[in-house]
Amino acid sequence: MSQQTTPAVGNPPKTPSCVMCANRKVKCDRKHPCSDCAKRGFECVYQAPLPPRRRKRRPSGNAHALARPSPARPDSSFSGPARRVESPAAVTDRTPATSQADSGVLITGAGRSVYMDNNVWTSVRNELPRAEEMSEVDSMSSLEDDQDEVYMLLDSSKKKSLTSLHPSPLHIFKLWQTFLQNVNPLIKLLHIPTAQQQILEATGDLTGISKEFEALMFSIYCLAVVSLNEKEVQDSFGEQKTILLSRYRRGAQLALAKAGVLRTSSMVVLQAFLLFLLAMRAFSDSESIWSLCGVAVRMAHRIGLHRDGSQHGLSVFDTEMRRRLWLQLIILDATTAQSSGITAQTSLMRADVRRPSNVNDSDLDPCMTEGPREHDGATEMIFCLVRNEFGEWLERWYTMSKYSNGIWGFLNSPSLMLAKKDEAINELSDALESKFLRHCDRSIPLHLMASVVVQTIICHMRLAAHHPRQYSNGENVDQKERDYMFSLCLQIVENSVAAQTNTIIQRYAWHIENHVPWDACIHMLYELGHRVNDKETGRAWCLLDEIYRYHYWQMKNRPKNSLYIAMRRLLVKAWNAHTEERIRQNKSMLPRPWIITKLCPGTNTQGVSDSRVVSSSPPNSAAQEVVQGSEPTQDAPLGVTQAIDFGGDMEDLELSPMDWGQWDDLLQQFTNSDAWGE
């Protein structure tokens, strides 16, 4: 007679926290809405609890016997006493402890780590070799196969020694100092006291350094050279920038291949690869960088970088350095995705990695056993933490708003009230002000850079929230709103010009030139077709002239780039329309911008003589001296230069009405400039 079981009667399931409180990791009173969401004006949403798991029936009889693991037997391939099967607690170099949201295993040892969350692998966690042994096996196999993925990816060869590609000891020190001054403050990937000691030791014997650290050294060389202009490279190293960069780029490719970049579990190799990708932005297309960034993400997942080290028993020092590396990886992935025409994804932001600590490198030590005390004011991490704060804000609002069209969806969506968008941006502005801006000393280059970035972020967010693309027709926007958006664009472009031309932060120009505010420029050019206010439009044309002037050589070297073609055409058409409108209103002409003279030399933009058009630009323009260390007048005399081929009929692109869909498509096709002509 079968016995019927009745379900046990227990307490009703506890209502989970709302989505917002769970994301913010704060206590939720589980009301509808909860008090915290009501106080902050957030939408309070509760997710339905997951259904209970069905209990698996234990196999019986022979089936149970087959499922039972057999006793461990000695490994015949192991020379020495037979190894016994150890429990997870008996393994000293692996830490199976996991967070509630993670069932993975992190195996560590000798500066390496391998992360696994596949059930097959985790079920034999105690039988796996040590992390360093797994890495050695992988890297050896990559050196002996001519068709290995590493060589196809990096176009490498089987050259055994890279000593001849290293610079002299004096130049190594110069490149290291350049890296410390120009690059390190913006990325903070390395612990400088530790890395500097390793650099000093390696310089004394280049033949004895590990292949992992050699890859890091060549990547440092590359990025240091990228951060200098032509004249600085020539003065410091006696060679042309392109020649020196080509040599170190080749060295980095070979070194990364030797280190087994596609199979590595070394964080040093991942640091080297990420620095290499940052350097490559200056001379490679953004699609390639984004694809290779995907490789870096896979490397990070293999190392377990997407899981916070504090949950896996790692040291305080290793945990902090892993957090820094993960932050830079998700930033690079997001920015390269954007420059490749791809909406930045939020999946990487949802890892359980905590934000890096607000500490200086001097507060960290590899031997420390307790976490450093965080500073209240500005530290060396200020620039990185500003970007981290912005990313957390985006992720929080993206999650709460539930818009699926990319991480910017809630700002671009017309269905979300403008007041709600402004509220979100005000929240970000207040956080950045209280945590960072009020601590900034703008006489310090890094602080000034952080201040400019904060101001630009806020302006960009407000422009995205108010942008006319959310309207069915740009002409339906009332004049007050148009004036507000135009002023935002002026601020954005002005900040960009200030960053490009300010001598205090010229050391960071290598980073700035990868972030051109084309969206703000496009909006300004459309508006300038009918705006004729002398003070306002005069300032706008000067700023646009600086932006175009600064990137003129990139545009000229990429004549088939669709965005560059469109931006040149739009510039000339906007100047034509602006000139016609001034003539119609009987207003005197503004000085012709330098870039207009370069694109259309010899005549005014309408092809007729007009005595009111001043064919000159301000003589002391700051941007004229910073374009790759060259003067714009080096090309040819202004009256002789040939106009650039715009690649089509100038009438193909109309100034009105504003077709923001067209510009969105062009922006998605945008790729970074091929500055080195490769």
XYZ file of C-alpha atoms in Angstrom:
678
model
C 0.000 0.000 0.000
C 1.550 3.241 -1.044
C 1.845 5.941 1.501
C 0.865 9.441 0.428
C 3.038 12.199 1.763
C 1.593 15.505 2.777
C 3.536 18.698 2.412
C 4.927 20.038 5.634
C 3.204 23.094 6.912
C 5.703 25.859 7.668
C 5.909 29.591 7.962
C 4.993 31.556 4.829
C 8.024 32.613 2.765
C 9.572 35.892 3.809
C 9.045 38.789 1.432
C 12.429 39.648 -0.176
C 13.875 43.140 -0.240
C 12.844 45.394 -3.098
C 15.140 45.539 -6.128
C 16.523 48.991 -5.269
C 17.368 48.170 -1.632
C 18.908 44.862 -2.693
C 21.140 46.601 -5.242
C 22.142 49.275 -2.734
C 22.642 46.611 -0.025
C 20.564 48.475 2.536
C 17.848 47.227 4.887
C 14.371 47.219 3.376
C 11.223 47.491 5.509
C 9.349 45.575 2.749
C 6.416 47.958 2.601
C 4.670 48.982 -0.645
C 6.530 51.195 -1.388
C 9.343 50.799 1.134
C 10.290 53.875 3.128
C 13.745 54.226 1.549
C 12.418 54.265 -2.027
C 9.622 56.632 -1.014
C 12.145 58.984 0.567
C 14.396 59.000 -2.499
C 11.611 59.081 -5.066
C 12.592 55.738 -6.595
C 10.170 53.257 -8.107
C 9.799 50.449 -5.578
C 9.694 47.075 -7.320
C 9.561 43.615 -5.751
C 10.586 40.553 -7.694
C 8.559 37.401 -7.281
C 10.449 34.811 -5.174
C 11.872 31.850 -7.045
C 9.822 28.651 -6.804
C 11.212 26.028 -4.395
C 13.510 23.440 -5.882
C 12.194 19.937 -6.357
C 14.010 17.428 -4.222
C 15.897 14.825 -6.186
C 15.001 11.212 -5.445
C 17.930 9.151 -4.261
C 18.773 6.331 -6.633
C 18.245 2.890 -5.225
C 19.770 -0.488 -5.757
C 22.404 -0.825 -8.463
C 21.823 2.694 -9.626
C 22.877 3.967 -6.216
C 25.958 1.785 -6.288
C 26.951 3.141 -9.670
C 26.531 6.723 -8.506
C 28.707 6.226 -5.429
C 32.307 7.418 -6.020
C 34.893 4.699 -6.005
C 37.834 4.799 -3.601
C 40.745 6.949 -4.718
C 43.638 5.123 -6.340
C 47.240 6.263 -6.737
C 48.015 8.327 -9.826
C 50.406 6.292 -11.937
C 51.756 9.403 -13.626
C 52.834 10.901 -10.296
C 56.388 10.020 -9.285
C 56.551 9.543 -5.550
C 54.148 8.469 -2.809
C 50.556 8.061 -3.783
C 48.496 11.231 -3.277
C 45.433 10.945 -1.085
C 42.181 12.623 -1.918
C 41.986 15.788 0.156
C 38.947 17.653 1.359
C 38.632 21.300 0.318
C 39.655 22.439 3.808
C 42.969 20.589 3.525
C 44.092 22.418 0.387
C 46.265 25.381 1.301
C 46.586 27.145 -2.046
C 42.946 27.114 -3.049
C 39.969 28.734 -1.396
C 36.587 27.161 -2.103
C 34.817 29.666 0.155
C 32.232 31.497 -1.901
C 29.820 34.347 -1.602
C 26.111 33.707 -1.506
C 25.750 34.690 -5.159
C 28.653 32.574 -6.364
C 29.426 28.869 -6.328
C 32.732 29.147 -8.147
C 36.207 28.152 -7.017
C 39.305 30.328 -7.088
C 42.597 28.429 -7.144
C 45.572 30.608 -6.290
C 49.290 30.254 -5.831
C 52.608 31.912 -6.702
C 50.972 35.108 -7.924
C 48.545 33.315 -10.216
C 44.888 32.444 -9.968
C 42.410 30.374 -11.955
C 38.649 30.770 -11.499
C 36.173 27.984 -12.312
C 32.427 27.680 -11.833
C 31.718 24.800 -14.220
C 30.257 21.860 -12.290
C 32.581 19.318 -13.901
C 35.671 21.224 -12.789
C 34.472 22.209 -9.325
C 33.536 18.607 -8.545
C 37.224 17.617 -8.881
C 38.655 20.764 -7.336
C 40.974 18.847 -5.029
C 42.521 16.821 -7.838
C 43.563 19.806 -9.920
C 47.200 20.917 -10.049
C 48.301 24.121 -8.405
C 47.642 27.419 -10.149
C 51.286 27.896 -11.143
C 51.473 24.369 -12.547
C 48.375 24.910 -14.662
C 49.876 28.120 -16.031
C 53.229 26.545 -16.863
C 51.624 23.736 -18.828
C 49.540 26.164 -20.818
C 52.320 28.599 -21.671
C 54.763 25.909 -22.764
C 52.342 24.455 -25.283
C 51.779 27.878 -26.844
C 55.443 28.231 -27.744
C 55.765 25.078 -29.793
C 52.901 25.325 -32.242
C 53.338 27.614 -35.242
C 49.596 27.677 -35.767
C 48.726 28.575 -32.169
C 45.990 31.190 -31.660
C 48.477 33.519 -30.003
C 50.554 33.818 -33.140
C 47.529 34.281 -35.383
C 46.105 36.906 -33.032
C 49.262 38.933 -32.530
C 51.082 38.091 -35.786
C 54.055 36.871 -33.812
C 57.068 34.683 -34.559
C 59.120 32.167 -32.624
C 61.930 34.564 -31.775
C 63.463 33.357 -28.531
C 65.105 36.511 -27.172
C 63.732 40.061 -27.155
C 66.761 41.662 -25.536
C 67.700 43.568 -28.705
C 64.295 45.258 -28.784
C 64.633 46.691 -25.279
C 65.840 50.296 -24.993
C 69.064 51.157 -23.234
C 68.988 51.298 -19.405
C 68.946 55.104 -19.533
C 65.981 55.112 -21.901
C 64.187 52.478 -19.792
C 64.363 54.864 -16.843
C 63.142 57.760 -19.003
C 60.207 55.728 -20.284
C 59.350 54.600 -16.777
C 59.374 58.188 -15.504
C 57.196 59.213 -18.458
C 54.764 56.431 -17.594
C 54.664 57.560 -13.949
C 53.929 61.163 -14.889
C 51.636 60.847 -17.915
C 49.885 57.493 -17.655
C 49.832 56.030 -14.164
C 47.675 58.750 -12.515
C 44.801 58.046 -14.928
C 44.739 54.239 -14.724
C 46.443 53.077 -11.486
C 46.926 49.529 -12.724
C 50.259 48.983 -10.987
C 51.507 49.307 -7.424
C 54.290 51.735 -8.223
C 56.696 50.994 -5.312
C 56.627 47.277 -6.154
C 56.792 47.752 -9.927
C 59.636 50.266 -9.702
C 61.794 47.858 -7.717
C 61.106 45.163 -10.309
C 62.014 47.573 -13.133
C 65.322 48.386 -11.439
C 66.154 44.716 -11.000
C 65.157 43.832 -14.565
C 67.238 46.637 -16.078
C 70.349 45.169 -14.465
C 69.824 41.841 -16.261
C 67.374 41.871 -19.164
C 68.162 38.256 -20.002
C 66.969 37.022 -16.621
C 63.508 38.581 -16.384
C 60.378 36.461 -16.538
C 58.385 36.412 -19.757
C 55.378 37.822 -17.877
C 57.222 40.880 -16.596
C 58.948 41.379 -19.958
C 55.514 41.711 -21.563
C 54.622 44.309 -18.929
C 57.822 46.261 -19.629
C 57.199 46.457 -23.383
C 53.611 47.556 -22.819
C 54.890 50.301 -20.509
C 57.330 51.397 -23.233
C 54.499 51.573 -25.777
C 52.127 53.604 -23.652
C 54.880 55.941 -22.466
C 55.808 56.753 -26.077
C 52.146 57.211 -27.022
C 51.781 59.797 -24.245
C 54.519 62.009 -25.754
C 54.344 64.216 -28.831
C 56.785 64.061 -31.730
C 59.097 66.747 -30.429
C 59.287 65.252 -26.951
C 60.168 61.846 -28.365
C 62.827 63.294 -30.660
C 64.367 65.387 -27.878
C 64.403 62.573 -25.324
C 65.247 59.543 -27.442
C 66.704 60.904 -30.677
C 64.280 58.994 -32.908
C 60.970 59.589 -34.625
C 57.915 58.669 -32.632
C 56.540 56.305 -35.294
C 59.822 54.365 -35.496
C 60.179 54.017 -31.747
C 56.559 53.057 -31.264
C 56.702 50.463 -34.053
C 59.702 48.807 -32.378
C 58.114 48.629 -28.934
C 54.780 47.555 -30.335
C 56.477 44.622 -32.022
C 58.301 43.824 -28.804
C 55.035 43.875 -26.854
C 53.359 41.542 -29.349
C 56.224 39.063 -29.168
C 56.442 39.275 -25.391
C 52.714 38.734 -24.948
C 52.865 35.752 -27.287
C 55.769 34.258 -25.324
C 53.813 34.764 -22.100
C 50.913 32.748 -23.570
C 48.398 35.570 -23.472
C 45.438 33.463 -24.603
C 46.026 30.802 -21.957
C 47.541 32.728 -19.106
C 46.353 32.814 -15.520
C 48.847 35.533 -14.582
C 47.526 38.918 -13.516
C 50.814 40.497 -14.673
C 50.143 39.349 -18.240
C 46.613 40.740 -18.078
C 48.013 44.052 -16.816
C 50.445 44.054 -19.735
C 47.724 43.221 -22.244
C 45.435 45.979 -20.955
C 48.247 48.558 -21.136
C 48.970 47.363 -24.670
C 45.333 47.882 -25.676
C 45.367 51.391 -24.198
C 48.452 52.166 -26.273
C 46.992 50.646 -29.441
C 44.094 53.102 -29.427
C 46.528 55.661 -30.840
C 47.381 53.660 -33.955
C 44.720 51.032 -34.522
C 41.027 50.977 -35.337
C 38.554 50.815 -32.489
C 36.854 47.651 -33.793
C 40.111 45.724 -33.388
C 40.631 47.175 -29.924
C 37.110 46.238 -28.901
C 37.542 42.675 -30.171
C 40.835 42.335 -28.321
C 39.164 43.828 -25.275
C 36.821 40.859 -25.413
C 39.901 38.653 -25.185
C 40.960 40.599 -22.092
C 37.524 40.075 -20.540
C 37.818 36.323 -21.087
C 41.282 36.394 -19.515
C 39.855 38.250 -16.521
C 37.080 35.698 -16.119
C 39.600 32.881 -16.225
C 41.611 34.576 -13.492
C 38.422 35.163 -11.525
C 38.838 38.913 -11.572
C 35.076 39.363 -11.704
C 34.792 37.954 -8.181
C 35.965 40.064 -5.277
C 39.097 38.635 -3.699
C 37.783 39.243 -0.199
C 35.205 36.482 -0.801
C 37.910 33.991 -1.739
C 40.483 34.453 0.987
C 42.954 36.522 -1.039
C 45.328 38.939 0.647
C 44.380 42.562 1.202
C 46.986 43.705 -1.318
C 46.026 41.240 -4.066
C 42.343 42.025 -3.576
C 42.930 45.754 -3.975
C 45.069 45.390 -7.111
C 42.503 43.042 -8.669
C 39.762 45.614 -8.054
C 41.807 48.304 -9.815
C 42.479 46.076 -12.796
C 38.824 45.062 -13.117
C 37.715 48.705 -13.015
C 40.013 49.684 -15.878
C 38.914 46.666 -17.898
C 35.211 47.525 -17.730
C 36.004 51.180 -18.529
C 38.029 50.195 -21.591
C 35.365 47.724 -22.704
C 32.659 50.387 -22.429
C 34.610 53.148 -24.173
C 35.856 50.954 -27.019
C 32.361 49.564 -27.499
C 31.028 53.079 -27.790
C 33.716 54.136 -30.261
C 32.954 51.009 -32.295
C 29.288 51.909 -32.592
C 28.158 49.406 -29.989
C 26.063 50.242 -26.948
C 28.071 49.651 -23.801
C 26.813 46.596 -21.946
C 26.159 46.427 -18.225
C 26.953 42.772 -17.647
C 30.514 43.487 -16.505
C 29.292 46.111 -14.050
C 27.129 43.508 -12.344
C 30.081 41.520 -11.049
C 30.444 41.396 -7.273
C 33.745 43.294 -7.319
C 33.854 46.152 -4.838
C 35.121 49.587 -5.767
C 38.854 50.237 -5.264
C 39.811 51.885 -1.993
C 40.490 55.597 -1.752
C 44.146 55.139 -0.799
C 47.573 56.022 -2.148
C 50.105 53.430 -3.243
C 52.142 54.221 -0.138
C 49.210 52.936 1.959
C 49.489 49.492 0.378
C 52.036 46.780 1.005
C 52.139 43.202 -0.302
C 52.686 41.928 3.250
C 49.819 43.805 4.908
C 47.226 41.717 6.722
C 44.605 44.394 7.389
C 42.928 46.727 4.942
C 44.295 50.280 4.763
C 42.311 53.116 6.276
C 40.639 55.049 3.448
C 41.183 58.791 3.148
C 38.354 61.306 3.315
C 39.913 63.698 0.798
C 41.602 63.340 -2.576
C 44.179 60.627 -3.183
C 46.069 59.274 -6.193
C 42.891 57.339 -7.024
C 40.674 60.404 -7.543
C 40.408 60.163 -11.331
C 39.697 56.416 -11.308
C 37.144 56.757 -8.508
C 35.311 59.547 -10.359
C 34.830 57.192 -13.296
C 33.823 54.372 -10.960
C 31.197 56.593 -9.308
C 29.782 57.450 -12.726
C 29.632 53.785 -13.729
C 27.857 52.788 -10.537
C 25.319 55.553 -11.059
C 24.625 54.408 -14.622
C 24.213 50.809 -13.559
C 21.909 51.719 -10.668
C 19.549 53.811 -12.794
C 19.694 51.391 -15.697
C 18.633 48.556 -13.389
C 15.885 50.577 -11.754
C 14.407 52.031 -14.943
C 14.226 48.668 -16.772
C 14.907 50.176 -20.204
C 16.510 47.594 -22.451
C 17.967 49.876 -25.119
C 21.462 50.092 -23.675
C 22.876 51.572 -20.517
C 21.838 55.070 -21.638
C 18.269 53.950 -22.277
C 16.675 55.744 -19.366
C 18.204 59.078 -20.461
C 17.236 58.695 -24.108
C 13.747 57.359 -23.547
C 10.878 59.824 -24.146
C 8.639 57.742 -21.863
C 10.566 58.759 -18.743
C 9.614 62.196 -17.486
C 12.266 64.852 -17.951
C 11.943 65.842 -14.295
C 12.886 62.278 -13.308
C 15.935 62.358 -15.566
C 17.035 65.686 -14.104
C 16.550 64.258 -10.621
C 18.866 61.365 -11.452
C 21.505 63.700 -12.890
C 21.256 65.995 -9.864
C 21.896 62.972 -7.669
C 25.057 62.198 -9.647
C 26.174 65.839 -9.573
C 25.747 66.052 -5.798
C 27.664 62.818 -5.255
C 30.587 63.887 -7.460
C 30.670 67.308 -5.824
C 30.670 66.047 -2.258
C 33.049 63.127 -2.810
C 35.541 64.646 -5.232
C 35.157 68.209 -6.487
C 35.256 69.898 -3.110
C 38.597 68.216 -2.423
C 40.201 69.244 -5.724
C 43.115 71.667 -5.951
C 43.000 72.754 -9.594
C 46.682 73.697 -9.527
C 47.443 69.958 -9.316
C 47.282 68.394 -12.813
C 45.429 65.246 -11.727
C 42.870 67.249 -9.731
C 42.276 69.613 -12.632
C 41.796 66.654 -14.954
C 39.302 65.109 -12.547
C 37.424 68.428 -12.291
C 37.147 68.773 -16.058
C 35.902 65.198 -16.384
C 33.274 65.687 -13.656
C 31.926 68.845 -15.292
C 31.908 67.209 -18.719
C 30.099 64.096 -17.435
C 27.308 66.167 -15.921
C 26.900 68.262 -19.079
C 26.862 65.133 -21.259
C 24.180 63.551 -19.097
C 22.010 66.659 -19.227
C 22.417 66.863 -22.994
C 21.449 63.204 -23.337
C 18.369 63.768 -21.177
C 17.232 66.896 -23.070
C 18.442 65.893 -26.531
C 15.987 66.585 -29.384
C 16.290 63.025 -30.677
C 13.624 62.096 -28.152
C 11.190 64.358 -29.987
C 9.533 63.391 -33.243
C 10.801 66.559 -34.923
C 13.608 68.803 -33.713
C 11.667 71.936 -34.715
C 8.999 71.126 -32.128
C 11.377 71.928 -29.300
C 10.605 75.324 -27.798
C 13.230 78.065 -27.967
C 14.000 78.033 -24.249
C 14.859 74.346 -24.414
C 16.952 74.870 -27.559
C 18.879 77.660 -25.833
C 19.511 75.418 -22.841
C 20.832 72.572 -25.002
C 23.016 74.971 -26.970
C 24.546 76.295 -23.749
C 25.221 72.712 -22.624
C 27.013 72.009 -25.898
C 29.087 75.158 -25.458
C 30.146 73.968 -22.006
C 31.016 70.486 -23.259
C 33.117 71.728 -26.165
C 34.712 74.417 -24.012
C 35.755 71.796 -21.462
C 37.204 69.668 -24.255
C 39.169 72.584 -25.682
C 40.388 73.532 -22.205
C 41.582 69.987 -21.634
C 43.341 69.916 -25.003
C 45.082 73.274 -24.627
C 45.693 73.729 -20.896
C 49.422 73.406 -20.270
C 48.871 71.999 -16.775
C 47.261 68.818 -18.121
C 49.088 68.494 -21.435
C 50.678 65.355 -20.036
C 47.234 63.714 -20.292
C 46.599 64.721 -23.917
C 47.031 61.090 -25.024
C 43.885 60.251 -23.065
C 41.892 63.361 -23.976
C 42.237 62.917 -27.728
C 40.311 59.632 -27.537
C 37.215 61.409 -26.234
C 36.011 63.960 -28.805
C 32.557 65.486 -28.058
C 31.263 65.008 -31.590
C 27.635 64.813 -30.457
C 27.827 68.290 -28.924
C 29.623 69.613 -32.023
C 26.897 68.246 -34.295
C 24.154 69.919 -32.303
C 26.037 73.235 -32.264
C 26.584 73.190 -36.019
C 22.905 72.612 -36.698
C 21.973 75.462 -34.411
C 24.582 77.813 -35.879
C 22.799 77.649 -39.225
C 20.303 80.196 -37.899
C 21.831 81.671 -34.726
C 23.518 85.032 -35.284
C 23.953 86.474 -31.791
C 27.448 87.927 -32.030
C 28.755 87.058 -28.559
C 27.227 83.593 -28.447
C 27.963 82.485 -31.998
C 31.408 84.056 -32.010
C 32.343 81.954 -29.003
C 30.809 78.857 -30.572
C 32.754 79.213 -33.834
C 36.022 79.768 -31.960
C 35.463 76.611 -29.927
C 34.516 74.542 -32.970
C 37.562 75.860 -34.779
C 39.756 74.663 -31.917
C 38.183 71.193 -31.901
C 38.489 70.768 -35.667
C 41.964 72.271 -35.707
C 43.130 69.877 -33.035
C 41.854 66.849 -34.947
C 42.543 68.158 -38.448
C 45.491 65.836 -39.032
C 43.507 62.811 -37.954
C 40.717 63.784 -40.357
C 43.181 64.321 -43.166
C 44.866 60.960 -42.562
C 41.493 59.191 -42.585
C 39.855 60.589 -45.751
C 37.415 57.663 -46.046
C 36.187 57.698 -42.467
C 32.439 58.237 -42.747
C 32.104 60.347 -39.619
C 35.061 62.550 -40.512
C 33.657 63.113 -43.996
C 30.277 64.038 -42.560
C 31.759 66.326 -39.916
C 33.783 68.256 -42.508
C 30.781 68.610 -44.774
C 28.523 69.705 -41.937
C 31.070 72.281 -40.818
C 31.236 73.968 -44.212
C 27.481 73.861 -44.737
C 26.885 75.349 -41.276
C 29.358 78.162 -42.024
C 27.629 78.812 -45.345
C 24.216 78.934 -43.720
C 25.485 81.131 -40.880
C 27.110 83.549 -43.329
C 23.942 83.781 -45.426
C 21.854 84.461 -42.325
C 24.202 87.255 -41.205
C 24.027 88.831 -44.641
C 20.239 88.554 -44.612
C 20.100 90.341 -41.252
C 22.707 92.868 -42.408
C 25.191 91.869 -39.709
C 28.960 92.098 -40.054
C 30.797 88.866 -40.710
C 32.641 86.913 -38.036
C 36.324 86.114 -38.623
C 36.575 83.068 -40.824
C 37.687 80.051 -38.751
C 41.109 78.595 -39.518
C 39.603 75.210 -40.378
C 37.262 76.769 -42.960
C 40.268 78.377 -44.627
C 42.003 74.988 -44.723
C 38.993 73.243 -46.221
C 38.028 76.000 -48.683
C 41.108 78.178 -49.331
C 41.194 81.292 -51.489
C 37.520 82.261 -51.332
C 34.801 82.527 -48.778
C 32.656 79.470 -48.316
C 30.095 80.600 -50.875
C 32.719 80.833 -53.623
C 32.308 84.620 -54.025
C 34.291 87.569 -52.805
C 32.921 89.253 -49.727
C 34.916 92.069 -48.181
C 33.171 91.577 -44.862
C 34.629 88.056 -44.405
C 37.866 88.242 -42.432
C 40.146 85.519 -43.752
C 42.202 84.969 -40.663
C 41.995 83.285 -37.271
C 43.246 84.401 -33.880
C 47.063 84.457 -34.102
C 47.776 83.012 -30.673
C 45.357 80.099 -30.682
C 46.512 77.588 -28.103
C 45.395 74.551 -30.057
C 47.688 75.546 -32.939
C 50.669 74.424 -30.890
C 49.446 71.104 -29.573
C 48.437 69.055 -32.627
C 50.927 66.200 -32.381
C 53.588 68.780 -31.573
C 53.264 70.346 -35.027
C 52.128 73.701 -36.377
C 49.051 73.619 -38.626
C 50.843 75.867 -41.098
C 53.415 73.161 -41.875
C 51.241 71.683 -44.599
C 51.321 74.598 -47.029
C 50.558 78.332 -47.179
C 46.906 78.996 -46.412
C 46.199 80.406 -49.864
C 47.707 77.415 -51.669
C 46.367 74.439 -49.737
C 43.965 72.269 -51.741
C 40.502 71.684 -50.366
C 39.862 68.253 -48.885
C 37.749 65.909 -50.978
C 34.490 65.546 -49.067
C 33.681 62.271 -50.762
C 30.372 63.286 -52.318
C 27.970 66.047 -53.171
C 27.928 68.732 -50.504
C 24.184 69.069 -50.935
C 23.571 65.512 -49.725
C 23.510 66.669 -46.130
C 20.897 69.213 -45.159
C 21.103 71.357 -42.060
C 17.424 71.177 -41.200
C 15.327 69.570 -40.026
C 17.689 67.758 -37.647
C 17.842 64.079 -38.571
C 19.235 62.667 -35.353
C 18.778 59.131 -36.557
C 21.213 59.893 -39.390
C 23.769 61.229 -36.952
C 23.298 58.335 -34.581
C 24.159 55.995 -37.461
C 27.259 58.029 -38.282
C 28.378 58.105 -34.672
C 28.030 54.339 -34.514
C 30.360 54.036 -37.525
C 32.955 56.194 -35.824
C 36.415 54.671 -35.344
C 39.450 56.137 -33.680
C 41.896 57.871 -35.987
C 44.770 56.009 -37.613
C 47.318 58.449 -36.239
C 50.278 56.337 -37.269
C 49.180 55.561 -40.789
C 49.055 51.807 -40.330
